[in-house]
Every structure is written in C-alpha cells, then in structure tokens.
Short mmCIF file of C-alpha atoms and ligand atoms in Angstrom, two decimals:
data_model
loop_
_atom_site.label_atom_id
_atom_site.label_comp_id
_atom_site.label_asym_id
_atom_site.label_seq_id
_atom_site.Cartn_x
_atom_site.Cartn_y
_atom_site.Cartn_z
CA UNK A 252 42.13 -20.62 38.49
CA UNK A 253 40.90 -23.96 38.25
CA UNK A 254 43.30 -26.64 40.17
CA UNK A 255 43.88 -29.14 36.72
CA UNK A 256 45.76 -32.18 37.44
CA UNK A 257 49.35 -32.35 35.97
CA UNK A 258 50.70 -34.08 33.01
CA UNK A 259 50.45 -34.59 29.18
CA UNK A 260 49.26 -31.72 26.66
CA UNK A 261 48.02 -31.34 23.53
CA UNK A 262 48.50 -28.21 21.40
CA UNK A 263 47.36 -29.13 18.11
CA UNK A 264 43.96 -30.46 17.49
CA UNK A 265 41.09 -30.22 14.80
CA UNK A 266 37.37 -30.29 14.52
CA UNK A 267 34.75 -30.07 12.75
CA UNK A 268 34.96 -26.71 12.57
CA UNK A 269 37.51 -27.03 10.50
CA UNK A 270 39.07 -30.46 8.81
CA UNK A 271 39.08 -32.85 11.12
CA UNK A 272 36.19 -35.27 12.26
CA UNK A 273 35.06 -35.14 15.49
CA UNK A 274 32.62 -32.49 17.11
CA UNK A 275 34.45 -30.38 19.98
CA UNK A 276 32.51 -32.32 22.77
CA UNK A 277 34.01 -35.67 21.13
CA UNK A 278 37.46 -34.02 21.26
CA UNK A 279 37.14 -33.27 25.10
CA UNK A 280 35.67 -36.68 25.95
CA UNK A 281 38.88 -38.24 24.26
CA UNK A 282 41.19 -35.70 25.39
CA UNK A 283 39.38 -37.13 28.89
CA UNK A 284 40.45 -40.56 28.05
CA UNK A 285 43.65 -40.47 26.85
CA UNK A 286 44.63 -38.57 30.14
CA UNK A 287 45.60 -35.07 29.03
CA UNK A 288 45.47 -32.14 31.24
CA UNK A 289 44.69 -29.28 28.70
CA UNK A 290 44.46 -28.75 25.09
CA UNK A 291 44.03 -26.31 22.77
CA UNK A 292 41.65 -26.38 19.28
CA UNK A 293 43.36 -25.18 16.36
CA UNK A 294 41.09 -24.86 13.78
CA UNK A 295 42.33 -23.45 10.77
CA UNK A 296 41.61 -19.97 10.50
CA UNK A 297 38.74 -19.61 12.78
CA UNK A 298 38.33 -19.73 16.65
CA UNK A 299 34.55 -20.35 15.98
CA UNK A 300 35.02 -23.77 17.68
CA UNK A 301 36.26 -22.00 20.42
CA UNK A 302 32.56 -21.74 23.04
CA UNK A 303 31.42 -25.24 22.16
CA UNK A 304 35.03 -26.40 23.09
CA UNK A 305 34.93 -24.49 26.15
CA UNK A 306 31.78 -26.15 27.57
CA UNK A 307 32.67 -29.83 26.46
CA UNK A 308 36.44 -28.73 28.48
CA UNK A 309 34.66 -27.38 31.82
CA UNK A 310 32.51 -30.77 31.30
CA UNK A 311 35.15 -33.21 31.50
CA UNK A 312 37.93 -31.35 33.91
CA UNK A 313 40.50 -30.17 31.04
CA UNK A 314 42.04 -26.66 30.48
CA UNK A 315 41.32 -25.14 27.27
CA UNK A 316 43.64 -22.73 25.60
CA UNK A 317 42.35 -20.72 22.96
CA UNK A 318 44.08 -20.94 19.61
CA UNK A 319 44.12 -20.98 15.55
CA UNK A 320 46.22 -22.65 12.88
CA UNK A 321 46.86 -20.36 10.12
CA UNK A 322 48.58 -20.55 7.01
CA UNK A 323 50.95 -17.52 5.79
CA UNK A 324 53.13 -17.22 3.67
CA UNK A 325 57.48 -16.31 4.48
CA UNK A 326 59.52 -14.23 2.30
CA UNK A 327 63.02 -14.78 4.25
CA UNK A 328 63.06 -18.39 3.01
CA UNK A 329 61.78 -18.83 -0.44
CA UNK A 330 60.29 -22.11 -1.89
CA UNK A 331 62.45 -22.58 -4.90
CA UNK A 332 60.25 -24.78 -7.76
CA UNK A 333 61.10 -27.22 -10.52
CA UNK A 334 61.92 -24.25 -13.27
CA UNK A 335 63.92 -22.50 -10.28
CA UNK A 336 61.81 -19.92 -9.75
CA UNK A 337 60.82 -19.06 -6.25
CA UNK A 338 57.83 -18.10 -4.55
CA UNK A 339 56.93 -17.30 -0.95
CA UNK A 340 56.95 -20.28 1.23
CA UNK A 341 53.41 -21.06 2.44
CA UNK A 342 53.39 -22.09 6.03
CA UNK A 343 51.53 -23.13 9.11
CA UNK A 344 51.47 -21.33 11.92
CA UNK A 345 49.82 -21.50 15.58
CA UNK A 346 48.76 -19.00 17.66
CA UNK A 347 47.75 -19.10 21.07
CA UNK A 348 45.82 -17.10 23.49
CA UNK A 349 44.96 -15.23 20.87
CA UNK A 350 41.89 -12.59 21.62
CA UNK A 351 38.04 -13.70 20.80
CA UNK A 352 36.56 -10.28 20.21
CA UNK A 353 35.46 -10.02 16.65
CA UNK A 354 36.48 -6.28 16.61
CA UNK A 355 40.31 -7.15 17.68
CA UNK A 356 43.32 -6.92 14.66
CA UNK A 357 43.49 -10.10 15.02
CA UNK A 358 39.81 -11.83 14.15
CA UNK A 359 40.23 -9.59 11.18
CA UNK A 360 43.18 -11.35 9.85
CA UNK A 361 41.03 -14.61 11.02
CA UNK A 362 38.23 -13.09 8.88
CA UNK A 363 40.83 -12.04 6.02
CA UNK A 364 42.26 -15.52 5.91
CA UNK A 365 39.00 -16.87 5.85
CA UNK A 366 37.62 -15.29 2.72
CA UNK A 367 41.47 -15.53 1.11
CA UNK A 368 40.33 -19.85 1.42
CA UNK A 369 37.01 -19.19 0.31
CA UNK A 370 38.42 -17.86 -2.95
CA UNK A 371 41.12 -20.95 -2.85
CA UNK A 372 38.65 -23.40 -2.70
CA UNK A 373 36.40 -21.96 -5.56
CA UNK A 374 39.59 -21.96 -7.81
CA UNK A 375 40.76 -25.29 -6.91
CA UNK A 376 37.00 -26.86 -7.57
CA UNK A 377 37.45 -25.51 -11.09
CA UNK A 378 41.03 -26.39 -11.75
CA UNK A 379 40.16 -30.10 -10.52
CA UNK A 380 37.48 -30.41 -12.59
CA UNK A 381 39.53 -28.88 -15.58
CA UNK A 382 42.29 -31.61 -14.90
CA UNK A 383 39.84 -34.75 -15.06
CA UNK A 384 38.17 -34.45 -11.70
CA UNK A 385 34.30 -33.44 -14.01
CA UNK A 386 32.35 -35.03 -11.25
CA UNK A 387 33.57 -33.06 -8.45
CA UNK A 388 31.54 -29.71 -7.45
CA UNK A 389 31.81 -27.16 -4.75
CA UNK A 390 28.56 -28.15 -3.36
CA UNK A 391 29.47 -31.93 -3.27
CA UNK A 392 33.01 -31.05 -1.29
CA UNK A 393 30.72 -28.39 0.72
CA UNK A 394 28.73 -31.61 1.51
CA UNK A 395 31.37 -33.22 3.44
CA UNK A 396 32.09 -29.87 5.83
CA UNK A 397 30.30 -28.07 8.71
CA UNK A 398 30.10 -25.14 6.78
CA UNK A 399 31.61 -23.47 3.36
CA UNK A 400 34.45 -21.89 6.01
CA UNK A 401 35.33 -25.21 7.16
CA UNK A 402 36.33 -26.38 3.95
CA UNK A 403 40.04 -27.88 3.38
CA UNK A 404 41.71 -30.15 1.56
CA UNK A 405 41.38 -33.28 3.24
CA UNK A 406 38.06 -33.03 2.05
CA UNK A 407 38.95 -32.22 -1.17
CA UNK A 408 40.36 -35.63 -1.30
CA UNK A 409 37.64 -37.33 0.22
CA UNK A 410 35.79 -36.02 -3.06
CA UNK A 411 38.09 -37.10 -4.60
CA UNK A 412 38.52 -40.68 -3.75
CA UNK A 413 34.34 -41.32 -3.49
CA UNK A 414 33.56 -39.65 -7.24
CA UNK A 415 36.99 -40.24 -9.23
CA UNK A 416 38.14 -43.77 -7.61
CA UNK A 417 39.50 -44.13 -11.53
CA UNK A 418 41.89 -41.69 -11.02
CA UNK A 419 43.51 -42.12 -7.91
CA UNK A 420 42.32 -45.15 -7.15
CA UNK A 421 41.00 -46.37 -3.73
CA UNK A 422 41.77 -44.87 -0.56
CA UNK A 423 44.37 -46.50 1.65
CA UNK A 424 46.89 -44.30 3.98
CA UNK A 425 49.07 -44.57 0.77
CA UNK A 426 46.86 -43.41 -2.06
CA UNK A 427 45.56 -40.42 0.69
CA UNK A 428 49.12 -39.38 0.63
CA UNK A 429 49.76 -39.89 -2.56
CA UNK A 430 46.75 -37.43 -3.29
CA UNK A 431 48.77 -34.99 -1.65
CA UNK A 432 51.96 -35.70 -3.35
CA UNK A 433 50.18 -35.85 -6.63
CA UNK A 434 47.39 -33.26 -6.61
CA UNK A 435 46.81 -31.18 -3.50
CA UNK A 436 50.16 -30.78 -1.79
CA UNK A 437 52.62 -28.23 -2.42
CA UNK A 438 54.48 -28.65 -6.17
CA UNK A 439 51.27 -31.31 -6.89
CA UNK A 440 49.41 -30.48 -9.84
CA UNK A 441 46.44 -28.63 -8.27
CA UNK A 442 48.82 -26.91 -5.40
CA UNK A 443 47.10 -23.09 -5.29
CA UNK A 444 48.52 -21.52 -2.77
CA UNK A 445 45.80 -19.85 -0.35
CA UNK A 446 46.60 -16.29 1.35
CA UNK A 447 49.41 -13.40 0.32
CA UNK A 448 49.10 -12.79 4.07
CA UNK A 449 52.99 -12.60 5.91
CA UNK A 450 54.15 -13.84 8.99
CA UNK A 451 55.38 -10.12 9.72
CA UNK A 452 51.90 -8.38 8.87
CA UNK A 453 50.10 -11.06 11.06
CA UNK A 454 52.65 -10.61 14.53
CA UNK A 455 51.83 -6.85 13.87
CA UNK A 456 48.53 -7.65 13.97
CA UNK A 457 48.69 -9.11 16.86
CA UNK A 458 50.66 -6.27 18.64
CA UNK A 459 50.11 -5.73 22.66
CA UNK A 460 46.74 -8.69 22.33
CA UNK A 461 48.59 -11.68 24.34
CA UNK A 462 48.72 -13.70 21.68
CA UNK A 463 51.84 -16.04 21.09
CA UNK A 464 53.02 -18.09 17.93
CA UNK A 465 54.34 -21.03 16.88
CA UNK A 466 55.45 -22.65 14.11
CA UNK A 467 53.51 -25.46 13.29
CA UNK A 468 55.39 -28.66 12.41
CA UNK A 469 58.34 -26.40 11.28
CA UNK A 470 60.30 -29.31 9.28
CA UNK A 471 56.92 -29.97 7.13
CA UNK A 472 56.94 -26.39 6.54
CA UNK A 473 60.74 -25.56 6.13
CA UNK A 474 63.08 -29.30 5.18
CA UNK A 475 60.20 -31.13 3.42
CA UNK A 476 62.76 -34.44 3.15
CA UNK A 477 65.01 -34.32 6.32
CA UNK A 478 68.18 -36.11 8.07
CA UNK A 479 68.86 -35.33 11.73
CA UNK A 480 72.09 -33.82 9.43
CA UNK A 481 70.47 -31.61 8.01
CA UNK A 482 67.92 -30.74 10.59
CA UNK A 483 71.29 -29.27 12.61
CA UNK A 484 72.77 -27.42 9.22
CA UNK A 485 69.41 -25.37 8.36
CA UNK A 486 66.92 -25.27 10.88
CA UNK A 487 69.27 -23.00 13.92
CA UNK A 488 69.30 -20.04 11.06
CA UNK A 489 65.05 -20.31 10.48
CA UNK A 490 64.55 -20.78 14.28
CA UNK A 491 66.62 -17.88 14.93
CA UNK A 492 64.58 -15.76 12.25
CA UNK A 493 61.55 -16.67 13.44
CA UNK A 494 62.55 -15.88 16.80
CA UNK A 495 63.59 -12.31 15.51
CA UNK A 496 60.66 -12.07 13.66
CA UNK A 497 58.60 -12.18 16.96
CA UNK A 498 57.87 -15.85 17.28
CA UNK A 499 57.51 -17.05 20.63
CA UNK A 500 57.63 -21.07 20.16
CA UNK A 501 58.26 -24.18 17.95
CA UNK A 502 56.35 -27.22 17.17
CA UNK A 503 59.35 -29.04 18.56
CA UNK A 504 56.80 -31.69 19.68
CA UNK A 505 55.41 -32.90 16.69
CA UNK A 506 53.37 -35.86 16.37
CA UNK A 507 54.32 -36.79 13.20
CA UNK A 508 58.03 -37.51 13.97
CA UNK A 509 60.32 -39.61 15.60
CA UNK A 510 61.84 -38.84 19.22
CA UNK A 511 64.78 -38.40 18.07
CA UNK A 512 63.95 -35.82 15.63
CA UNK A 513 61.68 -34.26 18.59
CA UNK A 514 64.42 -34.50 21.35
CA UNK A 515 66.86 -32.81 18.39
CA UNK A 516 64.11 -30.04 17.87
CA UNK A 517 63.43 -29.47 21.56
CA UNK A 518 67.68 -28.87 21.82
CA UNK A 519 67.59 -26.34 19.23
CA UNK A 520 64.64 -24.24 20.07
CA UNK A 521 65.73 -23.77 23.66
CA UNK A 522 69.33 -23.03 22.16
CA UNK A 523 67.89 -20.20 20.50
CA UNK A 524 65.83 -19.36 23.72
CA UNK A 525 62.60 -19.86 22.64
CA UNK A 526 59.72 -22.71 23.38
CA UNK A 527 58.88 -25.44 22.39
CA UNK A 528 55.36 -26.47 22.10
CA UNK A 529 54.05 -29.40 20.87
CA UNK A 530 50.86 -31.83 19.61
CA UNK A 531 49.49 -34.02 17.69
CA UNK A 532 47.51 -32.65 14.51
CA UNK A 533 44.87 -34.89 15.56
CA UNK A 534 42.14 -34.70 12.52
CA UNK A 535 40.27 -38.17 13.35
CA UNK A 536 39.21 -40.00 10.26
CA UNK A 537 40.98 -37.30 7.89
CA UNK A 538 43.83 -38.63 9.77
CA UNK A 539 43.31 -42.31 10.87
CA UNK A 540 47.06 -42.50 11.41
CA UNK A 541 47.39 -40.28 14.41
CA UNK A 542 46.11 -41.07 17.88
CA UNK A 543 45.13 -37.79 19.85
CA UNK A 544 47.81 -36.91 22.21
CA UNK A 545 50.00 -39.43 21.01
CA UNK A 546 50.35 -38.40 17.51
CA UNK A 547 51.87 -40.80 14.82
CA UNK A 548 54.38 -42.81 16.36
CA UNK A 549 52.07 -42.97 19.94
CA UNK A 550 54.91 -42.17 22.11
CA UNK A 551 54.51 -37.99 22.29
CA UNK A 552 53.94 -37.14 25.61
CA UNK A 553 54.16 -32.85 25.83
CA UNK A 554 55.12 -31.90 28.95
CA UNK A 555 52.91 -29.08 30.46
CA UNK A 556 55.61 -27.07 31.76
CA UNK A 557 55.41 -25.95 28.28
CA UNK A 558 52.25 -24.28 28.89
CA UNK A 559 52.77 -22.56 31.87
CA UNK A 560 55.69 -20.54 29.89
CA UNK A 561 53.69 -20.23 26.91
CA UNK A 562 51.13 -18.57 29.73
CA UNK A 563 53.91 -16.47 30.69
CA UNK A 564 55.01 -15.31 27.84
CA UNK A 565 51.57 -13.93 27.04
CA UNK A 566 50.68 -12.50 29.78
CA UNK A 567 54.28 -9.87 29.79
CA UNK A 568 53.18 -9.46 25.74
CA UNK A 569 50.04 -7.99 26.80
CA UNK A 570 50.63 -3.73 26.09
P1 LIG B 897 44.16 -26.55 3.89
O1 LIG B 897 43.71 -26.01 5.21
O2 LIG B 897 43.10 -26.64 2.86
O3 LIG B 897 45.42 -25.93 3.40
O4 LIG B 897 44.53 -28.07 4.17
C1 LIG B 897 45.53 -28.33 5.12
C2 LIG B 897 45.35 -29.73 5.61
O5 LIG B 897 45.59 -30.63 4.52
C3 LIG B 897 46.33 -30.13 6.67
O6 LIG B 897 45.88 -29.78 7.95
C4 LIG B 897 46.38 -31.62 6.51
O7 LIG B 897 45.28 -32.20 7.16
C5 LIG B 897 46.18 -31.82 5.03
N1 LIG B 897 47.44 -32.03 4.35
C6 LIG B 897 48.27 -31.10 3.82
N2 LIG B 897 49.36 -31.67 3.26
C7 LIG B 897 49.21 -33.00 3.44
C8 LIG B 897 49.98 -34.16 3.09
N3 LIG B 897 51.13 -34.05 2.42
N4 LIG B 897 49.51 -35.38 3.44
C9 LIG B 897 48.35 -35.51 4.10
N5 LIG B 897 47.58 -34.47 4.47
C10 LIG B 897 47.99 -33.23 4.15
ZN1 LIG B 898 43.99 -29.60 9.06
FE1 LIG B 899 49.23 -27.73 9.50
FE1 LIG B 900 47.07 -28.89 11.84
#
C-alpha cells in the first residue's frame, strides 16, 4: 500500500456527480490544499464518481476510499407529523468500502435507489409547479445537473431562486435555508419523501461485501432541534439500535456542528463501542457555507485513526 502522509480526513464529500459543484479532479486538488490525507466521495446514490476520483487522488498523493450517501428510510424511530401521524423516518446514511461491481447486492440497491429519485424528482417538478412554481420544468432543473441521476434538491432550489425570485425571494444563505424549511425539507410543503428502501434490507444487502455504514449527520437525521441535554437523553438508545442493527460508525464528526456537540458525539459512539467517522458535507457553491475539510465552523479536523478502524472493520466483515 501506498505510504500516505498522516493527518486530517474527510469522509463526506460531493460532486458533480451528484449535488455538489466541483468536478472530482477539483475535489482532489482542494483536498491537496487544504492538507488532507484521504477522502472519500459520497455521492448520493451512485459510486459513478468513483474512477474519475480515483485518478485525480493517485494525481495529487491522497487515499481514496470508496463510498455512497444514501437515503433510507427507519421504522424503529418514527417521524411523528403535525396531525400526529407518523411515518418512517427518512435518513442519510454512508457507506464505505462498499463493492464497485455492477452485478454485487449492493449496486443494485445503488441502482434501486437511483430510479426510486428519478420517480421523486418527476413528482416533485409537478407538485412545484402545481403550488406556484409554473415556470419550473424537469428539463430546466435537469439543466443545472451532470446528468438526470445527479439530480437533487439543491438544485431544485437553484430553479427555484433563478425562475420564481417572487416567491422566495433572492438567494442569500438565509432564503436557501429557508427554501428548505419552507418547501423542500422534511414537513415543508413540497417534502416527498424519496425511497421505501430500510436500513435493515440495505445491511442485508450488503451481507459478507466489506462494506461498512454510518450514519450520516445522525442529529440532522434523528433530534432535528437539539441541546447537548437532549443529545445525552435520546441519542445513547438510537446509537445503540443502530449499532444492533449492524451499523458500524457515526457521523460523530460532523461539519455542521459545534465541538462541543462533536466531542459529546465522539463520547457516546465509542460508549456504545462503535466509530466514529466524520466530514464535512462539502457541496461547493450548493453549500458556500462549508469549507472542505473544515466544514461549517472551520475547526473539524478528523483524525485518521478513524480510518484505519473503519479499514479494519471491513476487512473481518468480508464472508
Ligand atoms: P436529495 O438528495 O434530493 O434528498 O437532497 C439532499 C440534499 O439537499 C442534501 O445533501 C443537502 O445538500 C440538501 N438539503 C437537505 N436539507 C437541507 C436543509 N435543511 N438546508 C439546506 N440544504 C439541505
Ligand atoms: Zn447532497
Ligand atoms: Fe445528507
Ligand atoms: Fe451529504
């Protein structure tokens, strides 16, 4: 194996293969600057970046680990709406060292989940333009991705902004979230949720293939509004779960939150004996907020140790 210098990580990064808004050989050249030994791409859904990302990688010096950000939906702890009826949550979750072969369980859930947002993003086209949004077409928002597979919602709002500026107005960091809050997110007006798909039909999936998850920023997913409080009432029980459930790691080092909240994370998913992984959902423009490696605040630094157990732990999952 190649000798790669020690130091920062970054374990959750997008393209344009998915939603963010640099090419994978921009990615590597920053990952390059901003000093990190080894990343990983996490488009959603789709390791398709993958080859591109591995050249631009071996060009500048950095390890590469393959991985995906999906979304799935959990059962065990129910999203409970206005009217009080709950539905499955919908959640984000990484996987790592996941297997490239296009015949393997688990590029057919890739493919699955794929088609499952194809169908998403044809509905949500028609319920936008059925709340107001008349301007807005699939091929304009196809427009503004790589390809029709690449399509999410941050550029969904991009249409948004450039064709219906009279609706929600122009775009600042505040109106973008407010978009979400208002519109796209989930319990907005156009939330559809994308894929029936479980966390427990996807880790079977994966069965014996190396691959190891994570749950993406798990207090986006699970808290929505959060204390430290109440971070150390709720999350021990869903980081146990997921643990039982055959998750492997947390998104304790998430580039969205505080240290505090990080340091709190990183003391409760090593309580429950799992680990925790971390990055900065780095989308470039879509996300002008967050720096690559350093995530919103600027201060995450993932420690690479991380890796090497993630490593481990696929390598004895391997049947
Ligand atoms: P999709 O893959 O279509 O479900 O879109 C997911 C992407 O939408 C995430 O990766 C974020 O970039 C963006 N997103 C979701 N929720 C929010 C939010 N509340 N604020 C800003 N961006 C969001
Ligand atoms: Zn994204
Ligand atoms: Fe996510
Ligand atoms: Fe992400």
């Amino acid at each position: 194996m190649a000798d790669y210098h020690r130091g920062v990580i970054d374990l959750h990064t997008h393209s344009t293969f998915s939603d963010g808004s640099e090419t994978p050989a921009t990615l590597a050249r920053m990952a390059k600057e901003v000093g990190l030994a080894a990343i990983a791409l996490t488009d959603h859904d789709t390791t398709a970046s993958h080859d591109d990302m591995q050249a631009a990688c071996d060009a500048e010096g950095i390890e590469l680990i393959p991985g995906t950000e999906i979304s799935l939906v959990d059962h065990e702890f129910p999203r409970v709406d206005r009217d009080g009826k709950t539905t499955g949550r919908g959640v984000h979750v990484l996987a790592y060292f996941l297997p490239l072969d296009p015949n393997s369980p688990m590029q057919q859930v890739l493919t699955r989940l794929r088609a499952d947002r194809r169908t998403r993003n044809q509905a949500l086209v028609t319920m936008l333009r059925d709340l107001g949004f008349e301007r807005l077409t699939f091929s304009v928002v196809e427009g503004l991705a790589r390809s029709a597979d690449s399509i999410g919602r941050p550029h969904f709002a991009e249409a948004m902004f450039s064709l219906h500026p009279e609706i929600v107005g122009e775009r600042t960091p505040e109106s973008w979230s407010n978009v979400f809050v208002e519109w796209l997110g989930s319990g907005g007006k156009a939330y559809l949720p994308k894929t029936e798909l479980t966390l427990e039909e996807v880790v079977a999936a994966a069965a014996g293939s190396g691959t190891v998850f994570s749950m993406a920023h798990p207090l986006l997913n699970y808290l929505g509004d959060y204390t430290a409080d109440r971070i150390e009432r709720e999350m021990p029980a869903i980081i146990r779960s997921l643990k039982d459930r055959g998750f492997t790691g947390i998104e304790a080092y998430y580039g969205g939150t505080s240290k505090p909240i990080r340091d709190l994370m990183v003391k409760l998913t090593r309580d429950a004996g799992m680990i925790p992984t971390g990055g900065s959902d780095f989308h470039g423009t879509f996300k002008k907020d967050v720096a690559l490696g350093r995530g919103h605040s600027g201060d995450l630094a993932v420690p690479d140790h991380v890796l090497n157990e993630l490593r481990d732990a696929s390598a004895r999952s391997v049947g």
